[in-house]
PDB file of C-alpha atoms in Angstrom:
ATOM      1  CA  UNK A   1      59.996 -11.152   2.172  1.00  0.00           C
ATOM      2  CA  UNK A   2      63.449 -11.567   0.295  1.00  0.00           C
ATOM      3  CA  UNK A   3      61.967 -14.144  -1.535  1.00  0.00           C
ATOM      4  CA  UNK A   4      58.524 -12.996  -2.213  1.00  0.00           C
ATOM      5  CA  UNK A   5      59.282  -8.989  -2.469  1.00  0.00           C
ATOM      6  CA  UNK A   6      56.315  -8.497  -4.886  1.00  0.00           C
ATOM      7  CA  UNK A   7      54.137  -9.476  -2.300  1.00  0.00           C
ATOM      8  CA  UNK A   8      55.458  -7.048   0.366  1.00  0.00           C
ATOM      9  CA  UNK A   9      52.771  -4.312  -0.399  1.00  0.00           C
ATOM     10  CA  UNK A  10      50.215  -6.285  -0.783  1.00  0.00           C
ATOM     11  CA  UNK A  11      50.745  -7.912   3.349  1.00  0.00           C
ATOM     12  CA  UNK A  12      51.055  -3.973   4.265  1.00  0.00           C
ATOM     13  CA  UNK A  13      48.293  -3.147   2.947  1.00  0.00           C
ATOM     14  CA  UNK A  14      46.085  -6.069   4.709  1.00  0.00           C
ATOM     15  CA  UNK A  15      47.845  -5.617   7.772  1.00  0.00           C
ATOM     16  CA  UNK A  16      46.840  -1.777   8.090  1.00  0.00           C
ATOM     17  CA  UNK A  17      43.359  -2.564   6.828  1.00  0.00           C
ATOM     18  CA  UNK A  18      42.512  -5.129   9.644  1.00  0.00           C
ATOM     19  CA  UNK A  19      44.585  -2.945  12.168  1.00  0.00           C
ATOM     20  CA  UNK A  20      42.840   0.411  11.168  1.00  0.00           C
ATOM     21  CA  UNK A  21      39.113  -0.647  10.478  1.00  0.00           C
ATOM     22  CA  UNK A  22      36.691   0.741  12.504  1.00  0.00           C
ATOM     23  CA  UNK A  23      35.449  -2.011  15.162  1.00  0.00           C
ATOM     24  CA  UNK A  24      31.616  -1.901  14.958  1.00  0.00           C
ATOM     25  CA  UNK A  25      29.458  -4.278  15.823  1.00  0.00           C
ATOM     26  CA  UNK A  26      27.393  -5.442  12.289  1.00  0.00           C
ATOM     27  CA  UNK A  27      24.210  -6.152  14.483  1.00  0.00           C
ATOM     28  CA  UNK A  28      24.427  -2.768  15.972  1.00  0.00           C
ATOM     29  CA  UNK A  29      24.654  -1.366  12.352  1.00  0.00           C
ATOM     30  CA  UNK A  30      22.142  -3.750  11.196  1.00  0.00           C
ATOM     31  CA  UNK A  31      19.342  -2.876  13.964  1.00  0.00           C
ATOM     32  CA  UNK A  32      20.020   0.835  13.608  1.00  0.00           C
ATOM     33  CA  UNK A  33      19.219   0.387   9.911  1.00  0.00           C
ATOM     34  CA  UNK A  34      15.602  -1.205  10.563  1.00  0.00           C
ATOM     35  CA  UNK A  35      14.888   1.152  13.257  1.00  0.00           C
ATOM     36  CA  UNK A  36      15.342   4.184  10.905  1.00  0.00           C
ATOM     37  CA  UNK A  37      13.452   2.429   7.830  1.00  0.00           C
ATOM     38  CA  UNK A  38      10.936   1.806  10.538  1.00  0.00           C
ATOM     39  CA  UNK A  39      10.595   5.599  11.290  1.00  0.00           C
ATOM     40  CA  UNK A  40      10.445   6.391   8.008  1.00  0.00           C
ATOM     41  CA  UNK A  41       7.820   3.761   7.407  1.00  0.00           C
ATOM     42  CA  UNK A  42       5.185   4.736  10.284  1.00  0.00           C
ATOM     43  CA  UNK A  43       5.579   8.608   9.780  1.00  0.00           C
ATOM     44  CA  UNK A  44       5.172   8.632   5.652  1.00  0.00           C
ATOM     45  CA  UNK A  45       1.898   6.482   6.210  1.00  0.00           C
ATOM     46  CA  UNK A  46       0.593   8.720   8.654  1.00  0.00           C
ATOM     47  CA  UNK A  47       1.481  11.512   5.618  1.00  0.00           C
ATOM     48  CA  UNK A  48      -0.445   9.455   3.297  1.00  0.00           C
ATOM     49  CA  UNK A  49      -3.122   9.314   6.181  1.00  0.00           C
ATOM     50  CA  UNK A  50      -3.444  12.494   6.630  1.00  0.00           C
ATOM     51  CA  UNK A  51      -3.849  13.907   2.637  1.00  0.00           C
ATOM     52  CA  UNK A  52      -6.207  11.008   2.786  1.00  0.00           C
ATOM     53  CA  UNK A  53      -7.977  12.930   5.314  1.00  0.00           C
ATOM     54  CA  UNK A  54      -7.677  15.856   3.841  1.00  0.00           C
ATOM     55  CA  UNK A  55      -9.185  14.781   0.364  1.00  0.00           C
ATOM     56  CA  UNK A  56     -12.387  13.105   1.874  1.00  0.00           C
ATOM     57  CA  UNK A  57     -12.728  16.769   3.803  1.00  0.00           C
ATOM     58  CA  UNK A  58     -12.535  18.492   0.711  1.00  0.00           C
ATOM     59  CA  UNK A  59     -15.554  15.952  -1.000  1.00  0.00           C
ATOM     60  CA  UNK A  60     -18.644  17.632  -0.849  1.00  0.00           C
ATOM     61  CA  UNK A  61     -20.935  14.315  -0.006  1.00  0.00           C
ATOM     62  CA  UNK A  62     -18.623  13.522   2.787  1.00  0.00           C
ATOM     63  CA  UNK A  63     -18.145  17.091   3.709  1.00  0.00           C
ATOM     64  CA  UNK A  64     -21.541  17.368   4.203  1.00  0.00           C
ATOM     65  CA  UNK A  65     -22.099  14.158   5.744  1.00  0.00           C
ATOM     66  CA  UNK A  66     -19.719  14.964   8.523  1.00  0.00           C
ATOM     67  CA  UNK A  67     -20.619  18.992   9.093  1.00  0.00           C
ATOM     68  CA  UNK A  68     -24.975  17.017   9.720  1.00  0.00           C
ATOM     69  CA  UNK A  69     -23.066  14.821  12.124  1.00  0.00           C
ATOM     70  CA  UNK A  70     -21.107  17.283  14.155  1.00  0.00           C
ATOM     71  CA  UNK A  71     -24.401  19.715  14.075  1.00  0.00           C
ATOM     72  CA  UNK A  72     -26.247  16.724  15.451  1.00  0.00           C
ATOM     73  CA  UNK A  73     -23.815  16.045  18.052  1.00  0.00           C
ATOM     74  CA  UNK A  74     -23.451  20.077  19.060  1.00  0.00           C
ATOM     75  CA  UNK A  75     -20.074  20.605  18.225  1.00  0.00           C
ATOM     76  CA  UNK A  76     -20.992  23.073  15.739  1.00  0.00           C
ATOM     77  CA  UNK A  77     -24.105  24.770  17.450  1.00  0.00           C
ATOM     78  CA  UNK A  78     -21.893  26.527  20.437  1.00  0.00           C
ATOM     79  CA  UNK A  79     -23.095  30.118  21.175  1.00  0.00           C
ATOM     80  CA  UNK A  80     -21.005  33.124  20.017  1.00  0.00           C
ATOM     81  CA  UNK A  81     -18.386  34.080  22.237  1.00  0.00           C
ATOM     82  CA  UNK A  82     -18.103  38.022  23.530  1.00  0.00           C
ATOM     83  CA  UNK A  83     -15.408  40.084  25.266  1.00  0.00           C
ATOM     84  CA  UNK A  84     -11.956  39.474  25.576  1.00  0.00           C
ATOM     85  CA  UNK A  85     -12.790  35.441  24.402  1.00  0.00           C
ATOM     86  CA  UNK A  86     -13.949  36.240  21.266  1.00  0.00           C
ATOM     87  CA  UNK A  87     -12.106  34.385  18.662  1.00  0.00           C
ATOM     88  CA  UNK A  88     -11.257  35.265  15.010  1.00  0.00           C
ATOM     89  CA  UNK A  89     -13.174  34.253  12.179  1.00  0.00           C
ATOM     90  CA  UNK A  90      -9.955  31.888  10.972  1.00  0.00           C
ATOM     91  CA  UNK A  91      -9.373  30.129  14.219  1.00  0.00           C
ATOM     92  CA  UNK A  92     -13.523  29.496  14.162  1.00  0.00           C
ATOM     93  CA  UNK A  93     -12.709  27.874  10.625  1.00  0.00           C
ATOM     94  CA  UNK A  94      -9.955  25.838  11.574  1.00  0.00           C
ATOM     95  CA  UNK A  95     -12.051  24.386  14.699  1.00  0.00           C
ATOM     96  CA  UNK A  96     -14.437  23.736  12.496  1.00  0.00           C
ATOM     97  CA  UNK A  97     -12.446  21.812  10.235  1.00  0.00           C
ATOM     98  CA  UNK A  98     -10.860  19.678  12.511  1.00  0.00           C
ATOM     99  CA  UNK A  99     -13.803  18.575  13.956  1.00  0.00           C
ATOM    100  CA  UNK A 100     -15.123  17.870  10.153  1.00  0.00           C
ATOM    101  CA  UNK A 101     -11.355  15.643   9.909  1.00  0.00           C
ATOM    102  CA  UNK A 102     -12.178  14.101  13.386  1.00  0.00           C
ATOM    103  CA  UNK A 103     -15.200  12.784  12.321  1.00  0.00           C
ATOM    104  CA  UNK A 104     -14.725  11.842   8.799  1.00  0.00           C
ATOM    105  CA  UNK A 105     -11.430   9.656  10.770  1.00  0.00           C
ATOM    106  CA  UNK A 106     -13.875   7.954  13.195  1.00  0.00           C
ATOM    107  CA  UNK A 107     -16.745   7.322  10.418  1.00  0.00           C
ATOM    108  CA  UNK A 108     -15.303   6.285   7.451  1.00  0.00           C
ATOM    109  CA  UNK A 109     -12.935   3.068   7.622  1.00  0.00           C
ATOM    110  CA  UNK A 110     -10.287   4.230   5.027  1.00  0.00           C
ATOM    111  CA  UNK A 111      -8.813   0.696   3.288  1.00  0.00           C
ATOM    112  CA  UNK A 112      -5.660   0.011   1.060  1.00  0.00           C
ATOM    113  CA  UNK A 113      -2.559   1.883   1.175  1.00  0.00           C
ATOM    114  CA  UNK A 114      -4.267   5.193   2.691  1.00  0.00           C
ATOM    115  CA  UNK A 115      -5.299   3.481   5.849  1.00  0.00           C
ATOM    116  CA  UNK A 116      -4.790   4.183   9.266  1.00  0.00           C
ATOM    117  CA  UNK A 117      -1.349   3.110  10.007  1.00  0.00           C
ATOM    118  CA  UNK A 118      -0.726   0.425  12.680  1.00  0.00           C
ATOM    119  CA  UNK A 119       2.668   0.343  14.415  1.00  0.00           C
ATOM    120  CA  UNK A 120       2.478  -3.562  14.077  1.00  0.00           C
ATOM    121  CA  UNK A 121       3.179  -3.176  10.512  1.00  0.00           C
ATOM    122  CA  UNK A 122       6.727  -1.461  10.413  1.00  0.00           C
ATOM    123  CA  UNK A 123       9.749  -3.613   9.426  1.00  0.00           C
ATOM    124  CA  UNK A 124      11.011  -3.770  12.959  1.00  0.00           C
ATOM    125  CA  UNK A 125       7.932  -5.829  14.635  1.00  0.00           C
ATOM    126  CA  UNK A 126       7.397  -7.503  11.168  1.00  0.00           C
ATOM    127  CA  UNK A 127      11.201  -9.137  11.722  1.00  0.00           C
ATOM    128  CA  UNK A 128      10.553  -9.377  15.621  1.00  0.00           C
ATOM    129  CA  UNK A 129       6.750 -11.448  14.964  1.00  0.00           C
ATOM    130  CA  UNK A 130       8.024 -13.512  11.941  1.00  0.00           C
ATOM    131  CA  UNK A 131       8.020 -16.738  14.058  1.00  0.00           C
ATOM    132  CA  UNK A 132       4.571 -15.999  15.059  1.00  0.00           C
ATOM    133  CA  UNK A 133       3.129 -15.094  11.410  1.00  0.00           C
ATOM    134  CA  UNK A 134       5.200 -18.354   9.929  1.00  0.00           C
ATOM    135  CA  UNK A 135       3.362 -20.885  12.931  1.00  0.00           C
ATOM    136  CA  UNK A 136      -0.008 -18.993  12.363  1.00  0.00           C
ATOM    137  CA  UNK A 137       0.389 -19.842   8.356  1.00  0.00           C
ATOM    138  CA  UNK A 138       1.139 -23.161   8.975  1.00  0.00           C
ATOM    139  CA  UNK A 139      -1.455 -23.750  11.554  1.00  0.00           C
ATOM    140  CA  UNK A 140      -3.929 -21.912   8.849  1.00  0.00           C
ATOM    141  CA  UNK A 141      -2.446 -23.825   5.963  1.00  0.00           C
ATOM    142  CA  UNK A 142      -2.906 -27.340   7.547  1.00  0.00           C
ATOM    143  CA  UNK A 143      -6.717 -26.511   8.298  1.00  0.00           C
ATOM    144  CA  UNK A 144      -7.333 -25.410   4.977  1.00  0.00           C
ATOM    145  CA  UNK A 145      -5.975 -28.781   3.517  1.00  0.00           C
ATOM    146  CA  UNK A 146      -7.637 -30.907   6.281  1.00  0.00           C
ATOM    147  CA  UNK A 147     -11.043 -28.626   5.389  1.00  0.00           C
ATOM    148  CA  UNK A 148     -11.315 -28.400   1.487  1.00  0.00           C
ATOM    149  CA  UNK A 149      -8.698 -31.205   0.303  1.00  0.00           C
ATOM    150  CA  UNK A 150      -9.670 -34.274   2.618  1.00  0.00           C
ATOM    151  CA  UNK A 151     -12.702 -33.741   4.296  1.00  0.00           C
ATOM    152  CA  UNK A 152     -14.363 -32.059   0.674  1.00  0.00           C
ATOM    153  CA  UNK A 153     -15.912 -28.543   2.765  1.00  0.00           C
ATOM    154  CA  UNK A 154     -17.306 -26.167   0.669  1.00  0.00           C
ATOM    155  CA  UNK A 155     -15.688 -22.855   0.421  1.00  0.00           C
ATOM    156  CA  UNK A 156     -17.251 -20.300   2.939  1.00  0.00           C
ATOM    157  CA  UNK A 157     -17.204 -16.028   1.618  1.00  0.00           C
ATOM    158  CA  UNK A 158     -13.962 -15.447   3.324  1.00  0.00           C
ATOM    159  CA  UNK A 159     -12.452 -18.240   1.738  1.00  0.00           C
ATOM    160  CA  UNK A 160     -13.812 -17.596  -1.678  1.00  0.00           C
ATOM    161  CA  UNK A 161     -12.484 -13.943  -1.384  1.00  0.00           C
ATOM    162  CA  UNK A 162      -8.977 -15.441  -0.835  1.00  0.00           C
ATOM    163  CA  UNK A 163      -9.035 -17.365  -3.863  1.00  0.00           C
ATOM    164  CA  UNK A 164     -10.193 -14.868  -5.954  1.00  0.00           C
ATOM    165  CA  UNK A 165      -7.407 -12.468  -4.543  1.00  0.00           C
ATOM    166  CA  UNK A 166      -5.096 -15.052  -5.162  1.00  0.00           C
ATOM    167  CA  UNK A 167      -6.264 -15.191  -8.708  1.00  0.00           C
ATOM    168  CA  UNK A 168      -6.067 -11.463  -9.189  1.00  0.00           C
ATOM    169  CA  UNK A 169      -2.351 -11.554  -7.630  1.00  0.00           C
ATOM    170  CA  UNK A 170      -3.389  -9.190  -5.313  1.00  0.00           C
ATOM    171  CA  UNK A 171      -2.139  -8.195  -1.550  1.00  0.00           C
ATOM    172  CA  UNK A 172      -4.721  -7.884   0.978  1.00  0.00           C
ATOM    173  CA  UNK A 173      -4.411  -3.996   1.377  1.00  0.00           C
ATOM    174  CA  UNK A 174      -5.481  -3.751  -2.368  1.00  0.00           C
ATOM    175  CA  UNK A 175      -8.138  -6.504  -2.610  1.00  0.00           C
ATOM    176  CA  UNK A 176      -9.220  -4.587   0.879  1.00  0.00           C
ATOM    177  CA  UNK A 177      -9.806  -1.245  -0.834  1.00  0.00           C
ATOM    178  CA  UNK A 178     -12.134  -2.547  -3.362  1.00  0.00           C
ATOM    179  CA  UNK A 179     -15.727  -1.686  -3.021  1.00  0.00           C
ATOM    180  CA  UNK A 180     -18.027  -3.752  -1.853  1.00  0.00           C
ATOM    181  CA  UNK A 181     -20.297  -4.239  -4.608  1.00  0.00           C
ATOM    182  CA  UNK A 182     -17.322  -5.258  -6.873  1.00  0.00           C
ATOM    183  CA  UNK A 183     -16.598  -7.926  -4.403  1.00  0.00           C
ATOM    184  CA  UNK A 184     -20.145  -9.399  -4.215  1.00  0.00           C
ATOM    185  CA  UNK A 185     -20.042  -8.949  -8.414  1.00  0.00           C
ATOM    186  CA  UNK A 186     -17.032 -11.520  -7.972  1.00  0.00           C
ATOM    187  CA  UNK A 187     -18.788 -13.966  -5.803  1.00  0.00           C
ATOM    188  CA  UNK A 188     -22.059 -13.772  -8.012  1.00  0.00           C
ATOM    189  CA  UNK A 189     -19.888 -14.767 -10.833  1.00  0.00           C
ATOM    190  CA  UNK A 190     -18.518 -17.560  -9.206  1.00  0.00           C
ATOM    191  CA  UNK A 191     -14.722 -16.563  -9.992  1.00  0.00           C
ATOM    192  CA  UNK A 192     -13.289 -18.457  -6.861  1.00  0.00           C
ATOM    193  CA  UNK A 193     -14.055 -21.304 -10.093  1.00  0.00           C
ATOM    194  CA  UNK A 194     -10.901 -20.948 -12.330  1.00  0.00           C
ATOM    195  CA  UNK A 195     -12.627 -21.381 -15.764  1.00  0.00           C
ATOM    196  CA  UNK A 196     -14.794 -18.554 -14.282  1.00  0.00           C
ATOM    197  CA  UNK A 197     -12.241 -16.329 -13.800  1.00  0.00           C
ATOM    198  CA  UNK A 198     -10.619 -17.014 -16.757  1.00  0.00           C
ATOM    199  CA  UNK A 199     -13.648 -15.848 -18.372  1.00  0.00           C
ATOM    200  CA  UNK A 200     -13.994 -12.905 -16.405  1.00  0.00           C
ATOM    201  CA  UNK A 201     -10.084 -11.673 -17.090  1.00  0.00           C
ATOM    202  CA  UNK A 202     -10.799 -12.030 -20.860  1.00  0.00           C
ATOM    203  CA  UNK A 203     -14.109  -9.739 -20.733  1.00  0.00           C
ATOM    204  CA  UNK A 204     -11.671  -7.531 -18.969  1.00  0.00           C
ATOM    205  CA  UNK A 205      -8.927  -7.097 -20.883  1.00  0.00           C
ATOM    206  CA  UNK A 206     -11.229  -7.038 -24.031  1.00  0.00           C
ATOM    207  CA  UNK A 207     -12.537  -3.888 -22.047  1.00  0.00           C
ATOM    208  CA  UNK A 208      -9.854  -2.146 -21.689  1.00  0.00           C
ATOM    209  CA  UNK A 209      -8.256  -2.976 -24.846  1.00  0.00           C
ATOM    210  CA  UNK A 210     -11.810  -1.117 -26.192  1.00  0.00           C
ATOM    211  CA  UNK A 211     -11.426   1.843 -23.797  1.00  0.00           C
ATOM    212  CA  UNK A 212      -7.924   2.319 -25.048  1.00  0.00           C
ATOM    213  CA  UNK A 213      -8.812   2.343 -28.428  1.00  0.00           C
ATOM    214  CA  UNK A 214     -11.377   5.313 -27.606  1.00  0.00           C
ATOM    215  CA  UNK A 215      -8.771   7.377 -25.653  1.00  0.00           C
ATOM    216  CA  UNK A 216      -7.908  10.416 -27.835  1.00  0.00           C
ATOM    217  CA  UNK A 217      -3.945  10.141 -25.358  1.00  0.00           C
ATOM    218  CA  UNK A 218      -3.762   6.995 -26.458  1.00  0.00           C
ATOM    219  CA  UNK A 219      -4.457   6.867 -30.407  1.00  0.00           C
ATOM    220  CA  UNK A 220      -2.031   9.993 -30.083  1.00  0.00           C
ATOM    221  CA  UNK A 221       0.273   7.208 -28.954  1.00  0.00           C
ATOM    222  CA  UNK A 222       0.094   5.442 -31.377  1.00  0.00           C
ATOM    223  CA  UNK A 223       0.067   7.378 -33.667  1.00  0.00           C
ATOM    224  CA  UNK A 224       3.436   8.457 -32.398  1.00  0.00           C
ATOM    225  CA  UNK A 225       4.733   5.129 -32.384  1.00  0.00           C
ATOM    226  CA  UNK A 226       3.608   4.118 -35.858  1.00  0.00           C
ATOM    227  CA  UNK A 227       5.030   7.751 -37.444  1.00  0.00           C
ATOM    228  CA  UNK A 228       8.141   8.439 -35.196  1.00  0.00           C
ATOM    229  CA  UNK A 229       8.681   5.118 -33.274  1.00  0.00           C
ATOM    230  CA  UNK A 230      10.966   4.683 -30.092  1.00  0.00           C
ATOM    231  CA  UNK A 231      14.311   6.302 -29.897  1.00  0.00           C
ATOM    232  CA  UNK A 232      14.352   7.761 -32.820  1.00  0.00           C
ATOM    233  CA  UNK A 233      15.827  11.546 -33.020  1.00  0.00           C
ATOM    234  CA  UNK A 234      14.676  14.237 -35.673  1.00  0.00           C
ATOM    235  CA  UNK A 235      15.985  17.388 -36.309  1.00  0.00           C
ATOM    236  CA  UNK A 236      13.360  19.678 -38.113  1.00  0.00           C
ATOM    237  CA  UNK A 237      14.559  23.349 -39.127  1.00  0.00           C
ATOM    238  CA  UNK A 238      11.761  26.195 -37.176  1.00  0.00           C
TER     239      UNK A 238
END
């Protein structure tokens, strides 16, 4: 210390800092934090679930579809309750319209990011079954080169889909949550075939670039940007 005095602070001040700090265990800290993301995870997708729900209830064709079905199954056909049992009109509505929601939830197979959430899909069993998705890709991945690269196999649907996803740099919940006549549109036109799809993405964006240019919003746009431009600040007297 005599002859390094400059440096005396500096040793306190590390000394108290290891001394004082609070002794917790990082993987502790680090599997609380997973366990709370997952929580978050599985309840906000049931949210999103649920005004999925919700919104298909409040569609007239499936509305209607549901109310034939739960006539046709007598859940709506019960006989008017007297005496002391009678019910209000409002809590006859809301039976009603839960067992509209209970059937829409058992009919319909709701795809993409509105689906039915499945506990196997929070962060903390994604980490825990990591080993067994990485074996099951490379299992998959080894067929698919032994399948189509040596032994020449044409593609079957599923595997055509997966290209074509691939193409369209989409995840599987999207590509799922396309319907189903789009998807046979894409096999008819052969886009699992790059120069296909090539093809295909031009007519597309030629498309939209012509839907774009017939959107009142967006000539307003551009408009904007041609008279105004980005960033720019005006100060016009009322």
């Amino acid at each position: 210390m005599l002859d390094h005095p400059e440096e005396y602070y500096r040793h306190y001040y590390h000394y108290y800092r290891r001394r004082l700090a609070p002794k917790v265990d990082v993987t502790i800290v680090i599997l609380v934090t997973v366990c709370a993301i997952s929580v978050f995870q599985f309840f906000s997708w049931w949210s999103s679930y649920n005004e999925a729900i919700n919104y298909l209830a409040s569609v007239p064709k499936y509305r209607i579809q549901a109310t034939e079905i739960a006539r046709q199954q007598g859940l709506l056909n019960k006989t008017k309750e007297k005496g002391k049992n009678r019910r209000s009109k409002e809590e006859i509505r809301e039976e009603e319209e839960e067992i509209i929601k209970d059937i829409i939830k058992n009919k319909i197979d709701i795809k993409g990011g509105y689906q039915k959430p499945k506990i196997y899909d929070i962060l903390l069993f994604q980490i825990l079954l990591a080993p067994f998705y990485w074996c099951k890709y490379i299992v998959w991945y080894c067929w698919w080169i032994y399948c189509f690269t040596i032994k020449g196999q044409e593609y079957g649907v599923e595997e055509k889909l997966y290209i074509i996803r691939r193409y369209m740099k989409m995840s599987q919940s999207q590509f799922d949550s396309l319907e189903d006549h789009q998807k046979e549109i894409f096999l008819e036109r052969q886009l699992w075939i790059r120069e296909n799809y090539e093809v295909y993405k031009r007519e597309q964006e030629e498309e939209l670039k012509k839907k774009m240019a017939m959107d009142p919003r967006w000539k307003r746009y551009r408009r904007w940007m041609k008279n105004e431009g980005p960033g720019r600040l005006t100060f016009i007297d009322d």
